[in-house]
Structures are given as C-alpha cells and as structure tokens.
Coordinates of C-alpha atoms in Angstrom, one line a residue:
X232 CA -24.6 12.6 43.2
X233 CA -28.3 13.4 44.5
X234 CA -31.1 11.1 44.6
X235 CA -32.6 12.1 41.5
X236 CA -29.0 11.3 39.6
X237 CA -28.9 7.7 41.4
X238 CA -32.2 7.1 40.1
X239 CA -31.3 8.1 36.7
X240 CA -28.2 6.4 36.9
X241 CA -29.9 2.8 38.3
X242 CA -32.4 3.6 35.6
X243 CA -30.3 3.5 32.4
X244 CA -28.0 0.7 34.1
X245 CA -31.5 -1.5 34.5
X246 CA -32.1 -0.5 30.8
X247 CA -28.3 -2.1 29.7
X248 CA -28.9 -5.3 31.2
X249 CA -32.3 -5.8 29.7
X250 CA -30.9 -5.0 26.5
X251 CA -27.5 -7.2 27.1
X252 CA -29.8 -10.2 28.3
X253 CA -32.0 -9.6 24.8
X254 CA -28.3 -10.0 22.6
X255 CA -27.4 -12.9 25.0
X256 CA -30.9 -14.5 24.1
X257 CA -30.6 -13.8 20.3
X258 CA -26.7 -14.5 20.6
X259 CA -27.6 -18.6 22.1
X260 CA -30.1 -18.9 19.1
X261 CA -27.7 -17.6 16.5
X262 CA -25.4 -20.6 18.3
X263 CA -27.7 -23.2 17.5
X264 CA -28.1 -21.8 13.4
X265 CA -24.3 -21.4 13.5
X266 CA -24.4 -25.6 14.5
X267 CA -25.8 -26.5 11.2
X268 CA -24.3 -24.2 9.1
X269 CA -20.3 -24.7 10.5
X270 CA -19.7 -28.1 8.9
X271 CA -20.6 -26.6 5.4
X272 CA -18.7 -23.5 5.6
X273 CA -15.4 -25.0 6.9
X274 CA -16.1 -27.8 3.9
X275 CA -16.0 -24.8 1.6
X276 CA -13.0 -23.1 3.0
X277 CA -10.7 -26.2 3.5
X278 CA -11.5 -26.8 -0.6
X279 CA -11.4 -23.5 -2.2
X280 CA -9.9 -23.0 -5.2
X281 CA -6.5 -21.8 -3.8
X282 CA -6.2 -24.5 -1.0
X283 CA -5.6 -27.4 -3.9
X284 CA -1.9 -27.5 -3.6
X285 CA -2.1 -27.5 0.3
X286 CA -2.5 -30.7 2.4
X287 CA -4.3 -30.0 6.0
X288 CA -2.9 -31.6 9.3
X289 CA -3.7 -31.8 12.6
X290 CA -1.5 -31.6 15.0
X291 CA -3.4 -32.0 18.0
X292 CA -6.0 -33.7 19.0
X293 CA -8.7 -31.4 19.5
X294 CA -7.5 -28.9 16.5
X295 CA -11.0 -29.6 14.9
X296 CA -12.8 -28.7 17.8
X297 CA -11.0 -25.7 18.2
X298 CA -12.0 -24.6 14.6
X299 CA -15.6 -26.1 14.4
X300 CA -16.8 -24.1 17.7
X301 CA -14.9 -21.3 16.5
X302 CA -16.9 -21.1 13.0
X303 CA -19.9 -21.4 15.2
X304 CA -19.0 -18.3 17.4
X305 CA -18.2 -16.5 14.3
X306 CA -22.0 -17.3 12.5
X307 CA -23.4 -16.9 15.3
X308 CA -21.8 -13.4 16.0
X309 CA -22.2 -12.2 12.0
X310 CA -26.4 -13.3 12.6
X311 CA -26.8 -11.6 15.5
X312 CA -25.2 -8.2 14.4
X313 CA -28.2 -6.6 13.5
X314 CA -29.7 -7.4 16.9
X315 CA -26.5 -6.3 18.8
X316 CA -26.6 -3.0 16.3
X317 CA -30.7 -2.3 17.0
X318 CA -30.0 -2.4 21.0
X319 CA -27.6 -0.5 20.8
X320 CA -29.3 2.3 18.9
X321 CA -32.4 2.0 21.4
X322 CA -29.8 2.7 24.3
X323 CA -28.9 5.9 22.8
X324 CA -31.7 6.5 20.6
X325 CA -33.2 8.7 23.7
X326 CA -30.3 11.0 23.6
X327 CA -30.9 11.8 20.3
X328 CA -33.1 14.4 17.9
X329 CA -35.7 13.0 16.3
X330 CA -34.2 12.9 13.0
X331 CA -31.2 11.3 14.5
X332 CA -33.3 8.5 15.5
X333 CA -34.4 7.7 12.1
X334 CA -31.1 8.6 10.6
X335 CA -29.3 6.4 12.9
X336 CA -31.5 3.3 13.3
X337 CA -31.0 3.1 9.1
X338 CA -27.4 2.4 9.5
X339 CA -28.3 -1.4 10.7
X340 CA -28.7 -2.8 7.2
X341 CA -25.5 -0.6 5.8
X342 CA -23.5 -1.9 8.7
X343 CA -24.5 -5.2 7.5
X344 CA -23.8 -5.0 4.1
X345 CA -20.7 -3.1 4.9
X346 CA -19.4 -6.2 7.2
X347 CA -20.6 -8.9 4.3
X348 CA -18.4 -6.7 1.9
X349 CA -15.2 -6.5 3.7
X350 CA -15.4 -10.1 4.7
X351 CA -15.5 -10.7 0.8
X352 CA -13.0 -8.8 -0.1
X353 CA -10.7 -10.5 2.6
X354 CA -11.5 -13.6 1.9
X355 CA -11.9 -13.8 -2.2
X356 CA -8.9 -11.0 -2.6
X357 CA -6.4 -11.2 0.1
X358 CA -6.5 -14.6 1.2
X359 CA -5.7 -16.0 -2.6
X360 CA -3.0 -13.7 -3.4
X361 CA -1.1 -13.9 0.3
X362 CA -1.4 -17.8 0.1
X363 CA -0.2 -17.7 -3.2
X364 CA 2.6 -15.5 -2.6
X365 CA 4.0 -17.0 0.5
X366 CA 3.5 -20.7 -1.0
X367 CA 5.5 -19.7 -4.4
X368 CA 8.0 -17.9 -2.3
X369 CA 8.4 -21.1 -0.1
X370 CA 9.1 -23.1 -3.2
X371 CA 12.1 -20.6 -4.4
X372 CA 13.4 -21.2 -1.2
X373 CA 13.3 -25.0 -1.2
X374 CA 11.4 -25.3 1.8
X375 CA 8.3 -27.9 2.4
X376 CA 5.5 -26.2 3.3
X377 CA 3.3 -28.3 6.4
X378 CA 0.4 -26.2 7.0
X379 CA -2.0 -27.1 10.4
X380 CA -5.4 -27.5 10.5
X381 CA -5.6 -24.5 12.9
X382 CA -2.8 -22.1 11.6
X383 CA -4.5 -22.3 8.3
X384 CA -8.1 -21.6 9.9
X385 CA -6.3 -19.2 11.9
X386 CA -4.8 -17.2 9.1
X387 CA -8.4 -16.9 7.5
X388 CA -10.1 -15.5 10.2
X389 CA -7.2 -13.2 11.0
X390 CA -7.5 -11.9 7.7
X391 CA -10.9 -12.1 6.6
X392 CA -13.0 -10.7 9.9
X393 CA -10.5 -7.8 10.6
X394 CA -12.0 -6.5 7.1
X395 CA -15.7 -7.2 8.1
X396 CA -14.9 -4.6 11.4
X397 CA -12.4 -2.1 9.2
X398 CA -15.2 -1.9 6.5
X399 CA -17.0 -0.4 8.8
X400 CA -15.3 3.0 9.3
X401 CA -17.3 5.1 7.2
X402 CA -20.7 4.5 9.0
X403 CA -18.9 4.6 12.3
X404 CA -17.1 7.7 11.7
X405 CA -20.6 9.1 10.4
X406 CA -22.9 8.1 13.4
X407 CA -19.9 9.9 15.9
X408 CA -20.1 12.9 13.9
X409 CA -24.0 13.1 14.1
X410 CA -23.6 12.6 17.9
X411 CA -21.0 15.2 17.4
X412 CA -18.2 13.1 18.9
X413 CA -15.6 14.0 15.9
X414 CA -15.9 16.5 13.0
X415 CA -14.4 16.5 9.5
X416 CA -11.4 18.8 10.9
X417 CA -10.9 16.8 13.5
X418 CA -9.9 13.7 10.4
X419 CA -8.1 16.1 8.8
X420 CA -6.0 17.5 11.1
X421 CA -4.8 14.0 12.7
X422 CA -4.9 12.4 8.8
X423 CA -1.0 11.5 8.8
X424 CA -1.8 9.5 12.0
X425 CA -4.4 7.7 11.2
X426 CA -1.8 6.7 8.0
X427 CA 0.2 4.8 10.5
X428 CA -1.6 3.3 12.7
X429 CA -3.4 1.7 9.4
X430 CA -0.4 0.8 8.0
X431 CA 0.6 -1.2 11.5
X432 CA -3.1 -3.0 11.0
X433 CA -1.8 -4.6 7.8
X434 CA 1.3 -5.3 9.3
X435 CA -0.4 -7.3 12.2
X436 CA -2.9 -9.0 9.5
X437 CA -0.7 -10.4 7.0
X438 CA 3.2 -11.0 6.2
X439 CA 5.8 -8.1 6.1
X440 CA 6.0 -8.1 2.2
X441 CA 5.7 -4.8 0.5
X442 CA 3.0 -6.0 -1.9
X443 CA 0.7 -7.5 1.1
X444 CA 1.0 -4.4 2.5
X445 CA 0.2 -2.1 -0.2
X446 CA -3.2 -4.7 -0.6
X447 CA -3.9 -4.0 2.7
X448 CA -3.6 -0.7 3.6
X449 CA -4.3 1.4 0.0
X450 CA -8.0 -0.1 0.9
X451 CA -8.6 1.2 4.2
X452 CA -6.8 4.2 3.3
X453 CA -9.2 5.1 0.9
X454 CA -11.9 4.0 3.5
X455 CA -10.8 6.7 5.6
X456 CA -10.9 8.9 3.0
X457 CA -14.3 8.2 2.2
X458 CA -15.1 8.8 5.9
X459 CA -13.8 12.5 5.3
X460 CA -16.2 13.2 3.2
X461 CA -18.7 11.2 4.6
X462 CA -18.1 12.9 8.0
X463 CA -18.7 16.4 6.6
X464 CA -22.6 15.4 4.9
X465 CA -22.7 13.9 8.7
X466 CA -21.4 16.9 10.2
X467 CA -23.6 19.5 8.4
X468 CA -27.0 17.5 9.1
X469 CA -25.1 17.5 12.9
X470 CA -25.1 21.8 12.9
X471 CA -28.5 21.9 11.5
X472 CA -30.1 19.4 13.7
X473 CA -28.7 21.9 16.7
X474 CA -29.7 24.8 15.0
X475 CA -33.1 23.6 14.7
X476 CA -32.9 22.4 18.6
X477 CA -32.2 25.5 19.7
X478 CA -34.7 27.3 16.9
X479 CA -37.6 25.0 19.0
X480 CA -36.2 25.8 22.5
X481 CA -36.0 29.9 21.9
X482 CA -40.0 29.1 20.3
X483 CA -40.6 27.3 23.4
X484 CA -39.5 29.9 25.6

C-alpha cells in the first residue's frame, strides 16, 4: 500500500467515525424520547386484546427492568433508523452515479415504512394467532399455563422485530443490485436455497407447528419473490447507469 492508498484509506476511516459519532449522538437522544414513551407501550402490550386470559409474573427481581430498558433500546433504535440509514448512504453515496445518489438516498422513508409494516404484521397477525394456538393447545393438554413477565416480553420481540428487519428484503436486495452486488440470476439460480434457510427463520421465531410455520414463511417467501422482480427494474437501471458511464468517459476521452 503506497502513501497515496494510506491516505485514502485514513481518509474514509476518519469519515466512519464522524458518521458513527453522529448515530451515537442521535442514538442517546432517541434514548431519552424512548424514556417517556416505554411505560405507555409496555402498558399497551401487557393489555392487548389477546393477553386477557394470561396472568403476568415476575420471577425475578429485576424482570421489569430488564423489559423497561429493553423497550427503550428498541424506540430508541426504530427513531433513529432514518439517521443510521442517511449516514450510511452519505458513506457510500461518493461511490456512486449521480442518479444512484438520488435513487438511493429515497429508499430512507421506504425502509421506514417497510420496518413499521412488518412490525405490524408481527405483532397484530402472528403474535394473536401463536398465543392463541399454544394457550388452547395447553388447555387440551391439561396443563396450567404460568407465563413470566420476561418470556412473554421476550416472545414479542422475538417475533415482532425479526419482521421489522425481514420486511426489508425487497429494498435491500434492490440497493445491492444497483451497486451491482447481486443480479436477478443470481436470486434465481440459488431460489431453492433461499427456501430453506427461510423456512429455518420461522422455525427459530415461533413454535414447530405446521400452521405457525406456514404463517411465517409463505410471507417472506413471497417477499423474496417480490425482490425477483424488484431486482431486475434494479438491475436494468444498474446496466444503463454503466452504459451511460462509460458513454461519458469514451465523450471525455
């Protein structure tokens, strides 16, 4: 490595900690909003609608702690997203074409949106009908159903943030194709692979029941699907925006 590569090198290293000190700045603010807002949400969640048959313990002492600073990490993380997105995309924004820039940097509010949906759909879909179906197959068996404080909590954000990340495949799988990172062949070709590797996500979310399962991984199946075909609009915008790169360099020469 020459000097001129060490300088380049320091450079773009002096550039990630300036951006990882802004997240860390933004991240201790987003503590402080997720401070007043924790007590609320973990009301709401301990009295949904399914949680009425189900009586809450704690079986040590600091359970309560452990979820209450936990629902503030979580906020905190979900606020400051964007900001964690935007630095992100100035890192690498450099690297890209012009019109990758302003194709990129207008993911941020679709990632968002993406990650508000999948948490939805984990918590208002998933988490009633595997609570219900473990709880009704619990009273078939005779057995008494204790449930801590912290499993329960547990359980939720297992299931419910897992689906705020996996909703986020299709934009993902679009920005590596514009950076020309994967293609649409490259999905196609190793489809039966992603198949099971999805199917062991469910598995690791929820119960081993066959209808959990099919709840769980029919949706990010057709995710991935969607990437396909998301991955090809990505791909062709990809061969043009190097077409035209090249075009400008052969004009510049």
């Amino acid at each position: 490595m020459n000097d001129e590569e060490k300088k380049e090198f320091t450079e773009h290293l002096e550039e990630l900690r300036k951006k990882l000190l802004i997240v860390m700045y933004f991240f201790v603010a987003a503590l402080f909003v997720g401070f007043f807002l924790s007590k609320p949400l973990i009301y709401q969640m301990q009295n949904a609608p399914w949680t009425e048959s189900i009586q809450m313990h704690a079986f040590q002492v600091t359970d309560p702690l452990k979820i209450y600073l936990l629902v503030i990490v979580i906020i905190a993380f979900v606020i400051v997203l964007p900001v964690i997105l935007y630095q992100l995309w100035a890192f690498v924004a450099p690297g890209l074409h012009s019109n990758e820039r302003k194709l990129t940097l207008s993911y941020i509010p679709i990632v968002m949106v993406l990650m508000l949906i999948g948490m939805a759909f984990g918590y208002f879909i998933l988490v009633p009908y595997i609570i219900d179906f473990t709880f009704e197959l619990s009273k078939e068996m005779g057995i008494a159903t204790t449930i801590g404080i912290n499993q329960y909590f547990g359980f939720l954000f297992r299931t419910v943030v897992p689906f705020g990340i996996i909703f986020q495949m299709p934009i993902l799988v679009l920005f590596l194709t514009q950076l020309g990172i994967i293609t649409p062949m490259f999905l196609k070709k190793n489809r039966k692979y992603a198949y099971f590797i999805l199917l062991i996500v469910a598995a690791l979310i929820a119960p081993p029941d066959l209808m959990t399962h099919v709840m769980l991984t029919i949706p990010m199946i057709i995710l991935y699907e969607i990437s396909i075909y998301i991955s090809k609009i990505g791909y062709r915008r990809h061969l043009k925006a190097e077409q035209k790169a090249i075009e400008e360099s052969l004009d510049g020469d």
